[in-house]
Coordinates of C-alpha atoms and ligand atoms in Angstrom, one line a residue:
M1197 CA 0.2 0.0 0.0
K1198 CA 1.4 3.4 -0.9
T1199 CA 1.0 5.6 2.0
R1200 CA 1.4 9.4 2.9
G1201 CA 2.0 9.3 6.3
S1202 CA 1.0 7.4 9.6
V1203 CA -1.9 8.7 12.2
R1204 CA -2.8 7.4 15.7
W1205 CA -6.5 6.3 16.0
P1206 CA -8.2 5.7 19.3
T1207 CA -9.5 2.5 19.5
H1208 CA -10.7 0.4 22.5
T1209 CA -7.6 -0.6 23.4
G1210 CA -5.8 2.6 23.0
L1211 CA -4.0 4.6 20.2
V1212 CA -3.1 2.9 17.3
E1213 CA -0.5 3.9 14.7
S1214 CA -1.7 3.4 11.4
T1215 CA -0.3 4.7 8.0
F1216 CA -2.8 6.3 5.8
V1217 CA -3.5 7.3 2.2
E1218 CA -5.6 10.3 1.1
A1219 CA -8.1 10.7 -1.6
D1220 CA -11.1 12.7 -3.0
Y1221 CA -12.9 9.6 -3.5
L1222 CA -12.2 5.9 -2.0
V1223 CA -14.0 3.2 -4.2
L1224 CA -14.4 -0.4 -2.7
G1225 CA -14.4 -2.8 -5.0
S1226 CA -13.0 -3.1 -8.7
G1227 CA -16.0 -4.6 -10.4
L1228 CA -18.3 -2.7 -13.2
A1229 CA -19.7 -0.3 -10.5
G1230 CA -16.5 0.4 -8.7
L1231 CA -14.6 1.1 -12.1
Y1232 CA -17.3 2.8 -13.8
F1233 CA -17.5 5.2 -11.1
A1234 CA -13.9 5.7 -10.7
L1235 CA -13.5 6.7 -14.2
Q1236 CA -16.2 9.3 -13.9
A1237 CA -15.0 10.6 -10.7
S1238 CA -11.4 11.2 -12.1
E1239 CA -12.6 14.0 -13.8
H1240 CA -13.6 15.8 -10.4
G1241 CA -10.3 14.7 -8.5
R1242 CA -7.7 11.9 -7.0
V1243 CA -9.5 8.5 -6.7
V1244 CA -8.3 5.4 -4.6
V1245 CA -9.6 2.1 -5.8
I1246 CA -9.2 -0.8 -3.5
S1247 CA -10.1 -4.7 -4.2
K1248 CA -9.9 -7.4 -2.2
R1249 CA -8.2 -9.8 -4.6
G1250 CA -7.2 -9.4 -8.1
L1251 CA -8.4 -6.5 -9.8
S1252 CA -10.7 -8.8 -11.9
D1253 CA -11.5 -10.9 -9.2
A1254 CA -15.3 -9.8 -9.1
N1255 CA -18.6 -10.9 -10.3
T1256 CA -18.6 -8.9 -13.6
Q1257 CA -15.6 -10.9 -15.0
H1258 CA -18.2 -14.0 -14.5
A1259 CA -21.3 -12.5 -16.3
Q1260 CA -21.8 -14.0 -19.6
G1261 CA -25.1 -13.6 -21.2
G1262 CA -25.0 -9.7 -21.9
V1263 CA -26.7 -6.5 -21.1
A1264 CA -30.5 -5.5 -22.0
A1265 CA -30.9 -2.3 -23.4
V1266 CA -33.4 -0.9 -25.9
L1267 CA -31.1 -0.4 -29.1
G1268 CA -33.0 -2.6 -32.0
T1269 CA -35.2 -1.2 -34.4
G1270 CA -38.7 -1.7 -33.7
D1271 CA -38.3 -2.0 -29.8
T1272 CA -39.0 0.8 -27.3
P1273 CA -38.5 2.0 -23.7
E1274 CA -42.0 1.5 -22.9
K1275 CA -41.9 -2.3 -24.1
H1276 CA -38.7 -2.9 -22.4
I1277 CA -40.4 -1.2 -19.3
E1278 CA -43.6 -3.3 -19.7
D1279 CA -41.5 -6.4 -19.9
T1280 CA -39.4 -5.6 -16.6
L1281 CA -42.7 -4.8 -14.3
R1282 CA -44.5 -7.7 -15.8
V1283 CA -41.4 -10.3 -14.5
G1284 CA -40.9 -8.3 -11.7
D1285 CA -44.3 -9.8 -10.4
G1286 CA -45.4 -6.5 -8.8
L1287 CA -41.9 -6.1 -6.8
C1288 CA -40.5 -3.5 -8.7
K1289 CA -40.4 0.3 -8.3
P1290 CA -42.0 1.9 -11.8
E1291 CA -39.4 4.8 -11.1
I1292 CA -36.6 2.9 -10.7
V1293 CA -37.2 0.6 -13.6
D1294 CA -38.1 4.0 -15.7
M1295 CA -34.8 5.3 -15.0
C1296 CA -32.9 2.2 -15.7
V1297 CA -34.7 1.4 -19.2
R1298 CA -34.1 5.1 -20.0
Q1299 CA -30.7 5.4 -19.4
G1300 CA -29.6 2.0 -20.2
P1301 CA -28.8 2.5 -23.8
E1302 CA -26.7 5.7 -23.3
H1303 CA -24.3 3.7 -21.2
V1304 CA -24.5 0.4 -23.4
L1305 CA -23.0 3.1 -26.3
R1306 CA -20.8 4.6 -23.6
L1307 CA -19.2 1.0 -23.1
A1308 CA -19.1 0.8 -26.5
N1309 CA -18.1 3.7 -28.3
K1310 CA -15.8 5.6 -25.5
L1311 CA -14.7 2.6 -23.0
G1312 CA -13.5 0.0 -25.8
V1313 CA -16.3 -2.8 -24.8
D1314 CA -15.9 -4.9 -28.4
F1315 CA -19.8 -5.9 -28.5
D1316 CA -20.6 -8.3 -30.9
R1317 CA -22.0 -6.8 -34.3
E1318 CA -24.1 -7.7 -37.3
P1319 CA -22.0 -7.5 -40.8
D1320 CA -23.9 -4.1 -41.1
G1321 CA -21.9 -2.6 -38.0
H1322 CA -25.7 -2.7 -36.0
F1323 CA -25.4 -4.6 -32.5
K1324 CA -26.0 -8.3 -32.6
L1325 CA -29.0 -8.6 -29.9
G1326 CA -29.7 -11.8 -28.3
R1327 CA -33.3 -12.6 -26.5
E1328 CA -33.2 -13.5 -23.0
G1329 CA -35.9 -14.9 -21.1
G1330 CA -38.8 -12.4 -20.0
H1331 CA -38.0 -10.0 -23.0
S1332 CA -40.5 -9.8 -25.6
T1333 CA -37.9 -9.0 -28.4
R1334 CA -34.1 -9.1 -29.1
R1335 CA -32.3 -6.3 -26.6
V1336 CA -29.3 -8.1 -25.2
V1337 CA -26.0 -7.1 -26.1
H1338 CA -23.0 -9.0 -25.6
V1339 CA -19.4 -10.3 -26.4
H1340 CA -19.8 -13.9 -27.5
D1341 CA -20.7 -15.7 -24.1
M1342 CA -18.2 -13.7 -22.2
T1343 CA -19.6 -10.2 -22.0
G1344 CA -18.7 -9.5 -18.2
A1345 CA -14.9 -10.4 -18.6
A1346 CA -14.8 -8.2 -21.7
I1347 CA -16.5 -5.4 -20.0
Q1348 CA -14.0 -5.8 -16.7
K1349 CA -11.1 -5.9 -19.3
A1350 CA -12.0 -2.6 -21.2
L1351 CA -12.8 -0.9 -18.1
L1352 CA -9.5 -1.7 -16.1
E1353 CA -7.5 -0.7 -19.0
R1354 CA -9.2 2.7 -19.3
V1355 CA -8.7 2.9 -15.2
Q1356 CA -4.8 2.1 -15.8
E1357 CA -4.5 4.8 -18.6
R1358 CA -5.8 7.0 -16.0
G1359 CA -2.7 6.4 -13.3
D1360 CA -2.3 10.0 -12.9
R1361 CA -5.7 10.2 -11.1
I1362 CA -6.5 7.0 -10.5
T1363 CA -4.6 4.7 -7.8
L1364 CA -5.6 1.0 -7.9
M1365 CA -4.9 -1.1 -4.7
P1366 CA -5.3 -4.9 -5.2
D1367 CA -5.4 -7.2 -2.4
C1368 CA -6.4 -4.7 -0.1
M1369 CA -9.9 -5.5 2.0
A1370 CA -12.0 -2.7 3.5
V1371 CA -12.8 -4.1 6.9
D1372 CA -14.6 -1.1 8.2
L1373 CA -15.9 2.4 7.4
L1374 CA -14.3 5.1 9.4
T1375 CA -17.2 7.5 10.6
A1376 CA -16.7 10.5 12.4
A1377 CA -18.9 9.9 14.9
K1378 CA -16.7 7.0 16.3
Y1379 CA -14.6 9.8 17.6
G1380 CA -17.4 12.1 18.6
G1381 CA -18.3 14.0 15.3
P1382 CA -21.2 13.8 13.0
N1383 CA -22.2 10.5 11.4
A1384 CA -20.4 10.9 8.4
V1385 CA -18.1 8.4 6.6
F1386 CA -14.7 9.9 5.9
G1387 CA -12.7 6.7 4.9
A1388 CA -12.0 3.0 5.6
Y1389 CA -9.7 0.6 7.2
V1390 CA -8.1 -1.6 4.9
Y1391 CA -6.1 -4.8 5.5
D1392 CA -3.1 -5.1 3.0
S1393 CA -3.1 -9.1 2.5
K1394 CA 0.6 -8.8 0.9
T1395 CA 2.2 -6.8 4.1
G1396 CA -0.6 -8.1 6.6
E1397 CA -1.1 -4.7 8.0
V1398 CA -4.3 -2.8 8.2
G1399 CA -3.9 0.9 7.0
T1400 CA -6.3 4.0 6.7
V1401 CA -7.6 5.2 3.5
L1402 CA -9.1 8.9 4.0
A1403 CA -11.6 10.5 1.7
R1404 CA -14.0 12.9 1.0
A1405 CA -16.4 10.3 -0.4
V1406 CA -16.7 6.9 0.2
V1407 CA -18.3 4.5 -2.6
V1408 CA -19.3 1.2 -1.6
A1409 CA -19.3 -1.0 -4.4
T1410 CA -18.3 -4.4 -3.1
G1411 CA -21.0 -6.6 -4.9
G1412 CA -23.1 -9.3 -3.8
A1413 CA -23.2 -11.9 -1.1
G1414 CA -23.9 -15.0 -3.3
K1415 CA -21.2 -17.0 -1.8
V1416 CA -23.4 -17.7 1.3
Y1417 CA -24.9 -20.7 -1.2
L1418 CA -22.9 -24.0 -1.1
Y1419 CA -23.3 -24.0 -4.9
T1420 CA -22.9 -20.5 -6.5
S1421 CA -21.5 -19.3 -9.7
N1422 CA -20.3 -16.3 -7.7
P1423 CA -16.7 -15.9 -7.0
D1424 CA -15.1 -16.1 -3.7
V1425 CA -15.0 -12.2 -3.2
A1426 CA -19.0 -12.1 -3.5
T1427 CA -19.5 -12.1 0.6
G1428 CA -21.7 -9.0 1.1
D1429 CA -18.5 -7.2 3.1
G1430 CA -20.1 -4.0 2.0
V1431 CA -23.3 -4.4 3.0
A1432 CA -22.1 -5.5 6.4
M1433 CA -19.6 -2.5 6.6
A1434 CA -22.6 -0.1 5.9
Y1435 CA -24.7 -1.6 8.3
R1436 CA -22.4 -1.4 11.0
V1437 CA -22.4 2.4 10.6
G1438 CA -26.0 2.7 10.6
A1439 CA -26.8 2.5 7.0
R1440 CA -30.3 1.3 6.1
I1441 CA -30.1 -2.2 4.4
A1442 CA -33.2 -3.3 2.4
N1443 CA -33.8 -6.1 -0.1
M1444 CA -31.3 -8.6 1.0
E1445 CA -33.5 -11.2 0.0
F1446 CA -33.4 -10.6 -3.5
F1447 CA -30.9 -13.1 -4.7
Q1448 CA -31.1 -14.1 -8.2
F1449 CA -31.4 -17.8 -8.8
H1450 CA -30.0 -18.5 -12.4
P1451 CA -31.7 -21.8 -13.7
T1452 CA -28.8 -23.2 -15.6
G1453 CA -25.6 -24.2 -14.9
I1454 CA -23.2 -27.2 -14.7
Y1455 CA -24.5 -29.6 -11.9
K1456 CA -22.5 -29.2 -8.5
L1457 CA -20.0 -27.0 -9.9
G1458 CA -21.6 -23.6 -9.8
I1459 CA -20.6 -22.6 -13.2
L1460 CA -23.3 -20.9 -15.1
I1461 CA -24.7 -21.8 -18.4
T1462 CA -25.8 -18.5 -19.9
E1463 CA -29.4 -17.7 -20.4
G1464 CA -28.4 -16.9 -24.3
V1465 CA -28.4 -21.1 -24.6
R1466 CA -32.3 -21.1 -24.6
G1467 CA -32.3 -17.9 -26.5
E1468 CA -30.5 -19.8 -29.4
G1469 CA -33.0 -22.5 -29.3
G1470 CA -31.7 -24.7 -26.0
V1471 CA -34.4 -26.8 -24.4
L1472 CA -34.9 -28.1 -21.1
I1473 CA -35.7 -31.7 -20.7
N1474 CA -36.6 -34.0 -17.9
N1475 CA -36.1 -37.3 -17.3
E1476 CA -39.1 -38.8 -19.6
G1477 CA -37.5 -36.9 -22.3
E1478 CA -40.2 -33.9 -22.0
R1479 CA -39.7 -30.4 -22.8
F1480 CA -41.3 -29.6 -19.3
M1481 CA -41.2 -26.0 -19.7
A1482 CA -44.2 -26.1 -22.2
R1483 CA -46.7 -27.2 -19.2
Y1484 CA -45.3 -24.3 -17.0
A1485 CA -45.2 -21.4 -19.4
P1486 CA -47.2 -22.4 -22.7
T1487 CA -46.5 -19.3 -24.7
V1488 CA -42.6 -18.6 -23.9
K1489 CA -41.8 -22.2 -22.8
D1490 CA -38.0 -22.1 -22.2
L1491 CA -37.7 -18.4 -22.3
A1492 CA -40.0 -17.8 -19.2
S1493 CA -38.1 -15.6 -17.0
R1494 CA -35.3 -16.8 -14.6
D1495 CA -37.8 -17.3 -11.6
V1496 CA -40.3 -19.1 -13.4
I1497 CA -37.8 -21.7 -14.6
S1498 CA -36.0 -21.9 -11.5
R1499 CA -39.6 -22.9 -9.9
A1500 CA -40.3 -25.1 -12.7
M1501 CA -37.3 -27.1 -12.5
Y1502 CA -37.3 -27.5 -8.7
L1503 CA -41.0 -29.1 -8.9
E1504 CA -39.9 -31.2 -11.6
M1505 CA -37.1 -32.6 -9.5
R1506 CA -39.3 -32.7 -6.4
D1507 CA -41.6 -34.8 -8.1
G1508 CA -38.9 -37.3 -9.4
R1509 CA -38.6 -36.2 -12.8
G1510 CA -35.1 -34.8 -12.6
I1511 CA -32.6 -36.9 -14.6
N1512 CA -32.4 -40.6 -13.3
G1513 CA -34.1 -39.3 -10.3
Q1514 CA -31.1 -36.9 -9.1
R1515 CA -31.3 -33.1 -8.8
Y1516 CA -30.4 -32.1 -12.1
M1517 CA -32.3 -31.7 -15.9
Y1518 CA -30.8 -31.7 -19.4
L1519 CA -30.3 -28.4 -21.5
D1520 CA -30.5 -29.7 -24.9
V1521 CA -28.7 -27.7 -27.6
R1522 CA -28.1 -30.6 -29.9
P1523 CA -29.3 -29.2 -33.6
E1524 CA -31.7 -32.0 -34.3
T1525 CA -33.7 -31.1 -30.5
V1526 CA -33.0 -27.2 -31.5
N1527 CA -34.5 -27.4 -34.9
K1528 CA -37.4 -30.0 -34.0
Y1529 CA -38.6 -27.4 -31.1
A1530 CA -38.0 -24.4 -33.5
A1531 CA -40.1 -25.8 -35.9
L1532 CA -43.0 -26.8 -33.5
D1533 CA -42.6 -23.5 -32.1
G1534 CA -43.2 -21.7 -35.6
R1535 CA -39.7 -20.0 -35.0
R1536 CA -38.0 -17.7 -37.7
R1537 CA -34.9 -15.8 -38.4
P1538 CA -35.2 -12.3 -38.3
D1539 CA -35.4 -12.3 -42.3
G1540 CA -38.4 -14.6 -41.9
S1541 CA -36.5 -17.8 -43.1
P1542 CA -37.0 -20.6 -40.8
Y1543 CA -35.0 -21.3 -38.0
L1544 CA -32.2 -24.1 -38.3
V1545 CA -28.8 -24.1 -37.0
T1546 CA -26.2 -26.2 -37.4
A1547 CA -23.4 -27.7 -35.0
E1548 CA -20.8 -25.4 -36.2
E1549 CA -23.3 -22.4 -35.5
I1550 CA -23.7 -23.5 -32.2
L1551 CA -20.1 -24.1 -31.3
G1552 CA -19.7 -20.5 -32.8
K1553 CA -21.9 -19.0 -30.3
L1554 CA -21.1 -20.5 -27.1
P1555 CA -17.3 -21.0 -27.2
D1556 CA -17.2 -20.6 -23.3
I1557 CA -19.7 -23.3 -22.6
I1558 CA -18.4 -25.9 -25.0
D1559 CA -14.9 -25.2 -23.4
F1560 CA -16.7 -25.9 -19.8
C1561 CA -18.0 -29.1 -21.2
R1562 CA -14.7 -30.3 -22.5
T1563 CA -13.1 -29.2 -19.3
Y1564 CA -15.4 -30.1 -16.3
L1565 CA -17.3 -32.9 -18.2
G1566 CA -15.2 -34.6 -20.5
I1567 CA -17.7 -34.0 -23.1
D1568 CA -16.5 -33.3 -26.6
P1569 CA -20.0 -31.6 -27.9
Ligands
FAD2647 C1 -21.9 -16.3 -13.4 C2 -22.5 -14.9 -13.7 C3 -23.3 -14.4 -14.5 C4 -24.0 -13.2 -14.8 N1 -24.4 -12.7 -16.0 C5 -24.8 -11.6 -16.4 C6 -25.7 -11.1 -17.3 O1 -25.3 -12.0 -18.6 N2 -26.1 -9.7 -17.6 C7 -26.0 -9.0 -16.4 O2 -26.6 -7.9 -16.4 N3 -25.5 -9.4 -15.0 C8 -25.0 -10.9 -14.9 N4 -24.4 -11.0 -13.9 C9 -24.5 -10.2 -12.7 C10 -23.7 -9.1 -12.6 O3 -22.2 -9.9 -13.1 C11 -23.3 -8.3 -11.5 O4 -24.6 -7.6 -11.3 C12 -22.4 -7.5 -11.9 O5 -21.0 -7.6 -12.3 C13 -22.0 -6.4 -10.4 O6 -21.2 -5.8 -10.4 P1 -20.4 -4.9 -9.3 O7 -19.6 -4.0 -9.8 O8 -21.9 -4.4 -8.3 O9 -19.9 -6.3 -8.3 P2 -18.8 -7.0 -8.4 O10 -18.5 -7.2 -10.1 O11 -18.9 -8.3 -8.0 O12 -17.6 -6.3 -7.9 C14 -17.3 -6.2 -6.4 C15 -16.0 -6.1 -6.2 O13 -16.0 -5.6 -4.8 C16 -14.5 -6.3 -4.5 N5 -14.8 -6.4 -3.0 C17 -15.5 -7.3 -2.0 N6 -15.3 -6.9 -1.0 C18 -14.7 -6.2 -0.6 C19 -13.9 -5.6 0.3 N7 -14.1 -6.0 1.7 N8 -12.7 -5.1 0.2 C20 -12.5 -4.2 -1.1 N9 -13.1 -5.0 -2.0 C21 -14.0 -5.7 -2.1 C22 -14.8 -7.6 -5.1 O14 -13.2 -8.2 -5.1 C23 -15.0 -7.0 -6.5 O15 -13.9 -6.4 -7.0 C24 -23.9 -12.5 -13.6 C25 -23.4 -12.9 -12.4 C26 -22.9 -13.9 -12.4 C27 -22.2 -14.4 -11.2

């Protein structure tokens, strides 16, 4: 940790000597939220970004499918808002949905045109838009099936170019927020205690503003696609200094992944025609969501899979199902659904097309399942 001096803080065991770093903005976390904020804040002052482990050790790095935004011809913010409120089952705050949907395209364009995220494009230069569950149209920009890694890489490169304004401190874990209230002042945060895992020392970062961008707490589950860093530290730190904590019950259960490994299989696989099959060889989503079937929203699919497995229709009676992406299956159900390509031609895929669209998943199958699709 680069230090600017040392300071003596009162603690319950007396005065403790601690090195300190100063900044205008202290950002906790180097995922999408932290890095995106750091870039904007660097226009206004000096920024320190600390990150618990490696700079790309974040949920962002693992995101696959892509980012939904109104960018396609024929799509409108109203349609996206309607889709979101519908699948939100009455739990969404309409004003927040409205804000996210209307601001989304601007941020995606910024990622693409200013920050260097190389989203997949059609031959004519327009974004290649994927279709995901709950969306009534194609609106997901993506970089193959490794969108998060591409965003993380681009943001990190841009941040590193701003070395004059942004200091990156990997392997530094925030352990507590500093508030003036602890020293008899107002309850305002002015920095954080930081544990440097390389030196084993706890230092202090002082800042005019502290942004907590430490991500979620998905790691509380035994099987999860989240990396080890997702332990909800920021929420706990904020809670300890009196912040109001809300919505902690909202964990996303992504329906598809590799059994017992916590490796996610992107929703885009179903968007491209992959079909969920139970032990009886049945495409069971037709019973639970007769209209959208395998493209139902994640909560609907997760519940349906749970019920199928509970009732003994998991594969071999076990707690997993098949996600069938063999061209013969995809083409059979696409024909039954009357699915067509945007140009009106029948939806027919080849094995090469599937291999080309889902390189990451194919790689997982080879590496973890010993299957060469
Ligand atoms: C497998 C997977 C697939 C996904 N696919 C999609 C998708 O297709 N589309 C989509 O929109 N979303 C997707 N998501 C969700 C998306 O990745 C997250 O919502 C988003 O990346 C969160 O960004 P963040 O910056 O808030 O958090 P993160 O990216 O998790 O960043 C948190 C940062 O905080 C750091 N940190 C944590 N604790 C501390 C501490 N005490 N001190 C210092 N640093 C700390 C971490 O090391 C990390 O750098 C997916 C998530 C996963 C796991």
